[in-house]
PDB file of C-alpha atoms and ligand atoms in Angstrom:
ATOM      1  CA  MET A   1      -8.642   2.343 -11.265  1.00  0.00           C
ATOM      2  CA  ASN A   2      -6.365   1.954  -8.195  1.00  0.00           C
ATOM      3  CA  ILE A   3      -4.531   4.377  -5.973  1.00  0.00           C
ATOM      4  CA  THR A   4      -1.779   3.358  -3.725  1.00  0.00           C
ATOM      5  CA  TYR A   5      -0.309   5.586  -0.919  1.00  0.00           C
ATOM      6  CA  PHE A   6       3.488   5.797  -0.423  1.00  0.00           C
ATOM      7  CA  GLY A   7       3.331   8.339   2.396  1.00  0.00           C
ATOM      8  CA  HIS A   8       3.401  12.061   2.618  1.00  0.00           C
ATOM      9  CA  ALA A   9       2.181  13.417  -0.798  1.00  0.00           C
ATOM     10  CA  CYS A  10       3.268  10.465  -2.843  1.00  0.00           C
ATOM     11  CA  PHE A  11       0.539   8.334  -4.628  1.00  0.00           C
ATOM     12  CA  LEU A  12       0.583   5.955  -7.418  1.00  0.00           C
ATOM     13  CA  LEU A  13      -2.441   6.171  -9.628  1.00  0.00           C
ATOM     14  CA  GLU A  14      -2.938   3.006 -11.952  1.00  0.00           C
ATOM     15  CA  THR A  15      -5.365   3.728 -14.703  1.00  0.00           C
ATOM     16  CA  SER A  16      -6.218   1.375 -17.457  1.00  0.00           C
ATOM     17  CA  LYS A  17      -3.660   2.947 -19.755  1.00  0.00           C
ATOM     18  CA  ALA A  18      -0.714   4.041 -17.431  1.00  0.00           C
ATOM     19  CA  LYS A  19       0.790   4.217 -13.963  1.00  0.00           C
ATOM     20  CA  ILE A  20       1.152   7.770 -12.766  1.00  0.00           C
ATOM     21  CA  LEU A  21       3.316   8.555  -9.703  1.00  0.00           C
ATOM     22  CA  PHE A  22       2.942  11.787  -7.780  1.00  0.00           C
ATOM     23  CA  ASP A  23       5.572  13.549  -5.794  1.00  0.00           C
ATOM     24  CA  PRO A  24       7.888  10.657  -4.628  1.00  0.00           C
ATOM     25  CA  PHE A  25       9.406  11.204  -1.224  1.00  0.00           C
ATOM     26  CA  ILE A  26       9.850   7.727   0.040  1.00  0.00           C
ATOM     27  CA  ALA A  27      13.496   6.748   0.895  1.00  0.00           C
ATOM     28  CA  PRO A  28      13.961   9.884   3.219  1.00  0.00           C
ATOM     29  CA  ASN A  29      10.481   9.381   4.893  1.00  0.00           C
ATOM     30  CA  GLU A  30      10.797   7.424   8.149  1.00  0.00           C
ATOM     31  CA  LEU A  31       7.056   6.543   8.084  1.00  0.00           C
ATOM     32  CA  ALA A  32       7.624   4.926   4.556  1.00  0.00           C
ATOM     33  CA  LYS A  33      10.467   2.670   5.454  1.00  0.00           C
ATOM     34  CA  GLY A  34       8.259  -0.283   4.651  1.00  0.00           C
ATOM     35  CA  ILE A  35       8.180   0.725   1.013  1.00  0.00           C
ATOM     36  CA  ASP A  36      10.874  -0.465  -1.378  1.00  0.00           C
ATOM     37  CA  VAL A  37      11.384   2.533  -3.764  1.00  0.00           C
ATOM     38  CA  ASP A  38      13.301   0.391  -6.319  1.00  0.00           C
ATOM     39  CA  SER A  39      10.258  -1.857  -6.814  1.00  0.00           C
ATOM     40  CA  ILE A  40       7.920   0.921  -7.875  1.00  0.00           C
ATOM     41  CA  GLU A  41       6.952   0.790 -11.568  1.00  0.00           C
ATOM     42  CA  CYS A  42       5.469   3.836 -13.354  1.00  0.00           C
ATOM     43  CA  ASP A  43       5.058   5.310 -16.818  1.00  0.00           C
ATOM     44  CA  TYR A  44       4.681   8.933 -15.659  1.00  0.00           C
ATOM     45  CA  VAL A  45       6.159  10.973 -12.629  1.00  0.00           C
ATOM     46  CA  LEU A  46       4.189  14.085 -11.948  1.00  0.00           C
ATOM     47  CA  LEU A  47       5.838  16.801  -9.769  1.00  0.00           C
ATOM     48  CA  SER A  48       3.888  19.454  -8.165  1.00  0.00           C
ATOM     49  CA  HIS A  49       6.752  21.641  -7.045  1.00  0.00           C
ATOM     50  CA  GLY A  50      10.417  21.585  -6.474  1.00  0.00           C
ATOM     51  CA  HIS A  51      10.577  21.080  -2.672  1.00  0.00           C
ATOM     52  CA  GLU A  52      12.667  18.021  -1.368  1.00  0.00           C
ATOM     53  CA  ASP A  53       9.715  16.521   0.327  1.00  0.00           C
ATOM     54  CA  HIS A  54       7.963  16.085  -3.121  1.00  0.00           C
ATOM     55  CA  ILE A  55      10.875  15.261  -5.484  1.00  0.00           C
ATOM     56  CA  ALA A  56      13.532  13.339  -3.416  1.00  0.00           C
ATOM     57  CA  ASP A  57      13.212  10.000  -5.261  1.00  0.00           C
ATOM     58  CA  ALA A  58      12.175  11.332  -8.692  1.00  0.00           C
ATOM     59  CA  GLU A  59      15.501  11.315 -10.193  1.00  0.00           C
ATOM     60  CA  SER A  60      16.319   7.702  -9.329  1.00  0.00           C
ATOM     61  CA  ILE A  61      12.951   6.463 -10.273  1.00  0.00           C
ATOM     62  CA  LEU A  62      12.868   8.214 -13.592  1.00  0.00           C
ATOM     63  CA  LYS A  63      16.306   6.854 -14.557  1.00  0.00           C
ATOM     64  CA  ARG A  64      15.425   3.313 -13.515  1.00  0.00           C
ATOM     65  CA  THR A  65      11.944   3.217 -15.099  1.00  0.00           C
ATOM     66  CA  ASN A  66      12.452   5.595 -18.093  1.00  0.00           C
ATOM     67  CA  ALA A  67       9.156   7.066 -17.064  1.00  0.00           C
ATOM     68  CA  THR A  68       8.289  10.523 -18.460  1.00  0.00           C
ATOM     69  CA  LEU A  69       8.570  13.438 -16.055  1.00  0.00           C
ATOM     70  CA  VAL A  70       5.683  15.857 -16.287  1.00  0.00           C
ATOM     71  CA  SER A  71       5.996  19.147 -14.268  1.00  0.00           C
ATOM     72  CA  ASN A  72       6.535  22.871 -14.780  1.00  0.00           C
ATOM     73  CA  PHE A  73       9.183  24.052 -17.184  1.00  0.00           C
ATOM     74  CA  GLU A  74      11.774  24.888 -14.562  1.00  0.00           C
ATOM     75  CA  ILE A  75      11.553  21.574 -12.667  1.00  0.00           C
ATOM     76  CA  VAL A  76      11.735  19.649 -15.983  1.00  0.00           C
ATOM     77  CA  SER A  77      14.791  21.659 -17.042  1.00  0.00           C
ATOM     78  CA  TRP A  78      16.483  21.007 -13.704  1.00  0.00           C
ATOM     79  CA  HIS A  79      15.956  17.281 -14.046  1.00  0.00           C
ATOM     80  CA  GLU A  80      17.085  17.416 -17.773  1.00  0.00           C
ATOM     81  CA  SER A  81      20.366  18.771 -16.532  1.00  0.00           C
ATOM     82  CA  LYS A  82      20.709  15.729 -14.459  1.00  0.00           C
ATOM     83  CA  GLY A  83      20.244  13.450 -17.470  1.00  0.00           C
ATOM     84  CA  ILE A  84      16.468  12.813 -17.418  1.00  0.00           C
ATOM     85  CA  LYS A  85      15.537  12.339 -21.052  1.00  0.00           C
ATOM     86  CA  HIS A  86      11.731  11.730 -21.203  1.00  0.00           C
ATOM     87  CA  THR A  87      10.184  15.012 -20.092  1.00  0.00           C
ATOM     88  CA  HIS A  88       7.082  17.044 -20.800  1.00  0.00           C
ATOM     89  CA  PRO A  89       7.266  20.630 -19.553  1.00  0.00           C
ATOM     90  CA  MET A  90       3.952  22.533 -18.781  1.00  0.00           C
ATOM     91  CA  ASN A  91       2.904  25.560 -16.859  1.00  0.00           C
ATOM     92  CA  ILE A  92      -0.109  26.840 -14.906  1.00  0.00           C
ATOM     93  CA  GLY A  93      -3.477  26.604 -16.757  1.00  0.00           C
ATOM     94  CA  GLY A  94      -2.124  24.420 -19.553  1.00  0.00           C
ATOM     95  CA  ALA A  95      -3.571  21.041 -20.340  1.00  0.00           C
ATOM     96  CA  TRP A  96      -2.313  18.259 -22.475  1.00  0.00           C
ATOM     97  CA  LYS A  97      -3.733  14.958 -23.713  1.00  0.00           C
ATOM     98  CA  PHE A  98      -1.393  12.153 -22.694  1.00  0.00           C
ATOM     99  CA  ASN A  99      -1.950   8.385 -23.614  1.00  0.00           C
ATOM    100  CA  PHE A 100      -3.780   8.088 -20.130  1.00  0.00           C
ATOM    101  CA  GLY A 101      -6.079  11.033 -20.491  1.00  0.00           C
ATOM    102  CA  TRP A 102      -5.972  14.831 -19.937  1.00  0.00           C
ATOM    103  CA  ALA A 103      -3.754  16.473 -17.312  1.00  0.00           C
ATOM    104  CA  LYS A 104      -3.915  20.168 -16.456  1.00  0.00           C
ATOM    105  CA  TYR A 105      -1.296  21.919 -14.390  1.00  0.00           C
ATOM    106  CA  VAL A 106      -3.345  24.136 -12.010  1.00  0.00           C
ATOM    107  CA  TYR A 107      -2.668  26.966  -9.396  1.00  0.00           C
ATOM    108  CA  ALA A 108      -1.405  26.308  -6.087  1.00  0.00           C
ATOM    109  CA  SER A 109      -0.690  28.871  -3.398  1.00  0.00           C
ATOM    110  CA  HIS A 110       2.658  27.845  -2.059  1.00  0.00           C
ATOM    111  CA  SER A 111       6.381  28.321  -3.083  1.00  0.00           C
ATOM    112  CA  SER A 112       8.801  26.293  -5.152  1.00  0.00           C
ATOM    113  CA  VAL A 113      12.533  26.015  -5.189  1.00  0.00           C
ATOM    114  CA  MET A 114      14.793  23.066  -6.143  1.00  0.00           C
ATOM    115  CA  PRO A 115      16.834  21.466  -3.233  1.00  0.00           C
ATOM    116  CA  ASP A 116      20.072  23.176  -4.571  1.00  0.00           C
ATOM    117  CA  GLY A 117      18.510  26.567  -4.425  1.00  0.00           C
ATOM    118  CA  THR A 118      17.661  26.700  -8.204  1.00  0.00           C
ATOM    119  CA  TYR A 119      14.456  28.568  -9.098  1.00  0.00           C
ATOM    120  CA  GLY A 120      11.718  25.965  -9.135  1.00  0.00           C
ATOM    121  CA  GLY A 121       9.014  28.002 -11.120  1.00  0.00           C
ATOM    122  CA  ASN A 122       5.454  28.357  -9.792  1.00  0.00           C
ATOM    123  CA  PRO A 123       4.022  25.548  -7.696  1.00  0.00           C
ATOM    124  CA  GLY A 124       0.963  23.668  -8.975  1.00  0.00           C
ATOM    125  CA  GLY A 125      -1.442  20.887  -8.638  1.00  0.00           C
ATOM    126  CA  TRP A 126      -3.053  18.600 -11.144  1.00  0.00           C
ATOM    127  CA  MET A 127      -6.583  18.186 -12.619  1.00  0.00           C
ATOM    128  CA  LEU A 128      -6.749  14.726 -14.332  1.00  0.00           C
ATOM    129  CA  GLU A 129      -9.383  13.251 -16.498  1.00  0.00           C
ATOM    130  CA  VAL A 130      -8.631   9.616 -16.570  1.00  0.00           C
ATOM    131  CA  ASP A 131     -10.794   6.471 -16.997  1.00  0.00           C
ATOM    132  CA  ASN A 132     -14.003   8.554 -16.963  1.00  0.00           C
ATOM    133  CA  GLN A 133     -13.175  10.215 -13.570  1.00  0.00           C
ATOM    134  CA  VAL A 134     -11.799  13.558 -12.627  1.00  0.00           C
ATOM    135  CA  ILE A 135      -9.148  13.556  -9.996  1.00  0.00           C
ATOM    136  CA  TYR A 136      -7.826  16.732  -8.389  1.00  0.00           C
ATOM    137  CA  TYR A 137      -4.341  16.576  -6.827  1.00  0.00           C
ATOM    138  CA  ALA A 138      -3.867  19.810  -5.051  1.00  0.00           C
ATOM    139  CA  GLY A 139      -0.101  19.629  -4.217  1.00  0.00           C
ATOM    140  CA  ASP A 140       1.109  21.826  -1.450  1.00  0.00           C
ATOM    141  CA  THR A 141      -1.342  24.722  -1.171  1.00  0.00           C
ATOM    142  CA  GLY A 142      -3.263  26.950   1.066  1.00  0.00           C
ATOM    143  CA  LEU A 143      -6.977  27.412   0.681  1.00  0.00           C
ATOM    144  CA  ASN A 144      -7.643  29.702  -2.371  1.00  0.00           C
ATOM    145  CA  THR A 145     -10.515  30.809  -4.401  1.00  0.00           C
ATOM    146  CA  GLU A 146      -9.142  29.319  -7.657  1.00  0.00           C
ATOM    147  CA  MET A 147     -10.606  26.232  -6.138  1.00  0.00           C
ATOM    148  CA  ARG A 148     -13.930  27.612  -6.644  1.00  0.00           C
ATOM    149  CA  LEU A 149     -13.309  28.030 -10.345  1.00  0.00           C
ATOM    150  CA  LEU A 150     -12.124  24.448 -10.484  1.00  0.00           C
ATOM    151  CA  GLY A 151     -15.224  23.346  -8.896  1.00  0.00           C
ATOM    152  CA  GLU A 152     -17.314  25.208 -11.429  1.00  0.00           C
ATOM    153  CA  ARG A 153     -15.229  23.956 -14.416  1.00  0.00           C
ATOM    154  CA  TYR A 154     -14.956  20.254 -13.458  1.00  0.00           C
ATOM    155  CA  ALA A 155     -17.131  17.656 -12.051  1.00  0.00           C
ATOM    156  CA  ILE A 156     -14.432  16.454  -9.583  1.00  0.00           C
ATOM    157  CA  ASP A 157     -14.878  12.799  -8.394  1.00  0.00           C
ATOM    158  CA  TRP A 158     -11.898  12.866  -5.974  1.00  0.00           C
ATOM    159  CA  ALA A 159      -9.980  15.595  -4.237  1.00  0.00           C
ATOM    160  CA  ILE A 160      -6.598  14.706  -2.837  1.00  0.00           C
ATOM    161  CA  LEU A 161      -5.784  17.598  -0.490  1.00  0.00           C
ATOM    162  CA  PRO A 162      -3.112  18.467   2.001  1.00  0.00           C
ATOM    163  CA  ILE A 163      -4.488  18.503   5.520  1.00  0.00           C
ATOM    164  CA  GLY A 164      -1.457  18.674   7.811  1.00  0.00           C
ATOM    165  CA  ASP A 165      -1.570  22.577   8.318  1.00  0.00           C
ATOM    166  CA  ASN A 166       1.532  24.678   8.972  1.00  0.00           C
ATOM    167  CA  PHE A 167       3.012  24.312   5.519  1.00  0.00           C
ATOM    168  CA  THR A 168      -0.343  23.870   3.642  1.00  0.00           C
ATOM    169  CA  MET A 169      -4.009  23.993   4.434  1.00  0.00           C
ATOM    170  CA  GLY A 170      -5.088  22.441   7.717  1.00  0.00           C
ATOM    171  CA  PRO A 171      -8.306  20.333   8.175  1.00  0.00           C
ATOM    172  CA  VAL A 172     -10.671  23.087   8.551  1.00  0.00           C
ATOM    173  CA  ASP A 173      -9.665  24.863   5.390  1.00  0.00           C
ATOM    174  CA  ALA A 174      -9.564  21.521   3.510  1.00  0.00           C
ATOM    175  CA  THR A 175     -13.328  21.065   4.300  1.00  0.00           C
ATOM    176  CA  LYS A 176     -13.838  24.621   2.854  1.00  0.00           C
ATOM    177  CA  ALA A 177     -11.767  23.549  -0.106  1.00  0.00           C
ATOM    178  CA  SER A 178     -14.025  20.619  -0.561  1.00  0.00           C
ATOM    179  CA  ASP A 179     -16.985  23.020  -0.631  1.00  0.00           C
ATOM    180  CA  PHE A 180     -15.258  25.203  -3.348  1.00  0.00           C
ATOM    181  CA  LEU A 181     -14.390  22.155  -5.310  1.00  0.00           C
ATOM    182  CA  ASN A 182     -17.933  20.820  -5.007  1.00  0.00           C
ATOM    183  CA  CYS A 183     -16.323  17.469  -4.235  1.00  0.00           C
ATOM    184  CA  SER A 184     -17.051  15.606  -0.991  1.00  0.00           C
ATOM    185  CA  ASN A 185     -14.665  12.669  -1.646  1.00  0.00           C
ATOM    186  CA  VAL A 186     -11.471  13.730  -0.067  1.00  0.00           C
ATOM    187  CA  ILE A 187      -8.127  11.805   0.283  1.00  0.00           C
ATOM    188  CA  GLY A 188      -5.900  13.378   2.751  1.00  0.00           C
ATOM    189  CA  MET A 189      -2.191  13.935   2.253  1.00  0.00           C
ATOM    190  CA  HIS A 190       0.811  15.929   3.736  1.00  0.00           C
ATOM    191  CA  PHE A 191       0.193  14.929   7.307  1.00  0.00           C
ATOM    192  CA  ASP A 192       2.193  13.182  10.132  1.00  0.00           C
ATOM    193  CA  THR A 193       5.592  13.135   8.239  1.00  0.00           C
ATOM    194  CA  PHE A 194       7.173  15.864  10.302  1.00  0.00           C
ATOM    195  CA  GLY A 195       6.462  17.267  13.792  1.00  0.00           C
ATOM    196  CA  TYR A 196       4.857  20.376  12.289  1.00  0.00           C
ATOM    197  CA  ILE A 197       2.134  18.460  10.448  1.00  0.00           C
ATOM    198  CA  GLN A 198       1.129  15.758  12.862  1.00  0.00           C
ATOM    199  CA  ILE A 199      -2.652  15.389  13.060  1.00  0.00           C
ATOM    200  CA  ASP A 200      -5.154  13.713  15.374  1.00  0.00           C
ATOM    201  CA  HIS A 201      -6.741  11.389  12.931  1.00  0.00           C
ATOM    202  CA  LYS A 202      -9.990  10.929  14.976  1.00  0.00           C
ATOM    203  CA  GLU A 203     -10.438  14.628  15.423  1.00  0.00           C
ATOM    204  CA  VAL A 204      -9.971  15.257  11.744  1.00  0.00           C
ATOM    205  CA  LYS A 205     -12.293  12.428  10.654  1.00  0.00           C
ATOM    206  CA  ASP A 206     -14.883  13.744  13.043  1.00  0.00           C
ATOM    207  CA  LEU A 207     -14.505  17.211  11.581  1.00  0.00           C
ATOM    208  CA  PHE A 208     -15.040  15.993   8.046  1.00  0.00           C
ATOM    209  CA  ALA A 209     -18.049  13.773   9.061  1.00  0.00           C
ATOM    210  CA  LYS A 210     -19.653  16.780  10.682  1.00  0.00           C
ATOM    211  CA  THR A 211     -19.596  18.560   7.395  1.00  0.00           C
ATOM    212  CA  ARG A 212     -20.862  15.475   5.588  1.00  0.00           C
ATOM    213  CA  LYS A 213     -17.724  14.792   3.691  1.00  0.00           C
ATOM    214  CA  ASN A 214     -15.966  11.525   3.156  1.00  0.00           C
ATOM    215  CA  LEU A 215     -12.340  11.762   4.243  1.00  0.00           C
ATOM    216  CA  THR A 216     -10.008   8.873   3.542  1.00  0.00           C
ATOM    217  CA  LEU A 217      -6.623   8.750   5.338  1.00  0.00           C
ATOM    218  CA  MET A 218      -4.858   5.880   3.630  1.00  0.00           C
ATOM    219  CA  GLU A 219      -2.346   3.656   5.402  1.00  0.00           C
ATOM    220  CA  ILE A 220       1.106   3.939   3.921  1.00  0.00           C
ATOM    221  CA  GLY A 221       1.376   1.060   1.263  1.00  0.00           C
ATOM    222  CA  ALA A 222      -2.357   0.561   1.188  1.00  0.00           C
ATOM    223  CA  THR A 223      -4.267   0.525  -2.170  1.00  0.00           C
ATOM    224  CA  LYS A 224      -7.783   1.781  -2.786  1.00  0.00           C
ATOM    225  CA  GLU A 225     -10.132   1.530  -5.670  1.00  0.00           C
ATOM    226  CA  LEU A 226     -11.476   4.774  -7.195  1.00  0.00           C
TER     227      LEU A 226
HETATM  228 NI1   NI B   1       6.232  22.314  -0.456  1.00  0.00          NI
HETATM  229 MN1   MN B   2       5.580  19.748   1.131  1.00  0.00          MN
END
C-alpha cells in the first residue's frame, strides 16, 4: 500500500480496497501550496480532532468526493449540520470493520474544539489494520502511557507520530513513544508548518538514529510504499 504526504498531519493512505485521507489541512498551509486540493480523490476522510489545522479542507473534500467521514460523534455531528451525508461516528476505544479493514479510534492527550467554538468531543488517533499491516496514526498528542498498552495489544508496523513539539510531543518524547508502541518505523508529522513547530531535520534524524529507530520525514507531495 502507498502513503502520500500532503503536509502537516495530512496523509493519503491507498490500500488495496480504499483511499483513506487523514486530517486535511492543505489550502491554508503555505508549505503545501504545490498541492491541488481539488484533485485529491478518497473514499474515507478520518479526522483525529476538531482543530482547524486538521479539518480545514474536510468539508469541501467530503462534498466533492462523497467520501465517508469517520471521526468522533461530535465532529461527525458538526459536519452533518453542514450537509455532509456519508458519516460514521465513533468514540475512544471503539473499533469498526470497514470495507478496507479495521479502524479503532484511540486515546490522544490533547484538546478538541471546532473552529466556530462548538465542542469537538475528545481528541483521538487511529489504529488501522489494513492490507495485513497495522498502522498507528497518533493525531495530536503528548507522550502518554496508553501508548504502552497499544504496543502490547497490537503488532504495529508503522507509527505516524507528531514530532514538532510545543502543541504535541517533541522528537525526544516521540522516540519514547516509539519504545512504548514497540514500533521503530516512525513517520513524522506536525512539524515545520508554523513557527512554533519548526524542527532541525538533521538533528531530529540523528536523534532517532542514535536510538536505532527509522524516522521518515516525507517531502510534501511525496509517496512512499508501506
Ligand atoms: Ni490540535
Ligand atoms: Mn494540530
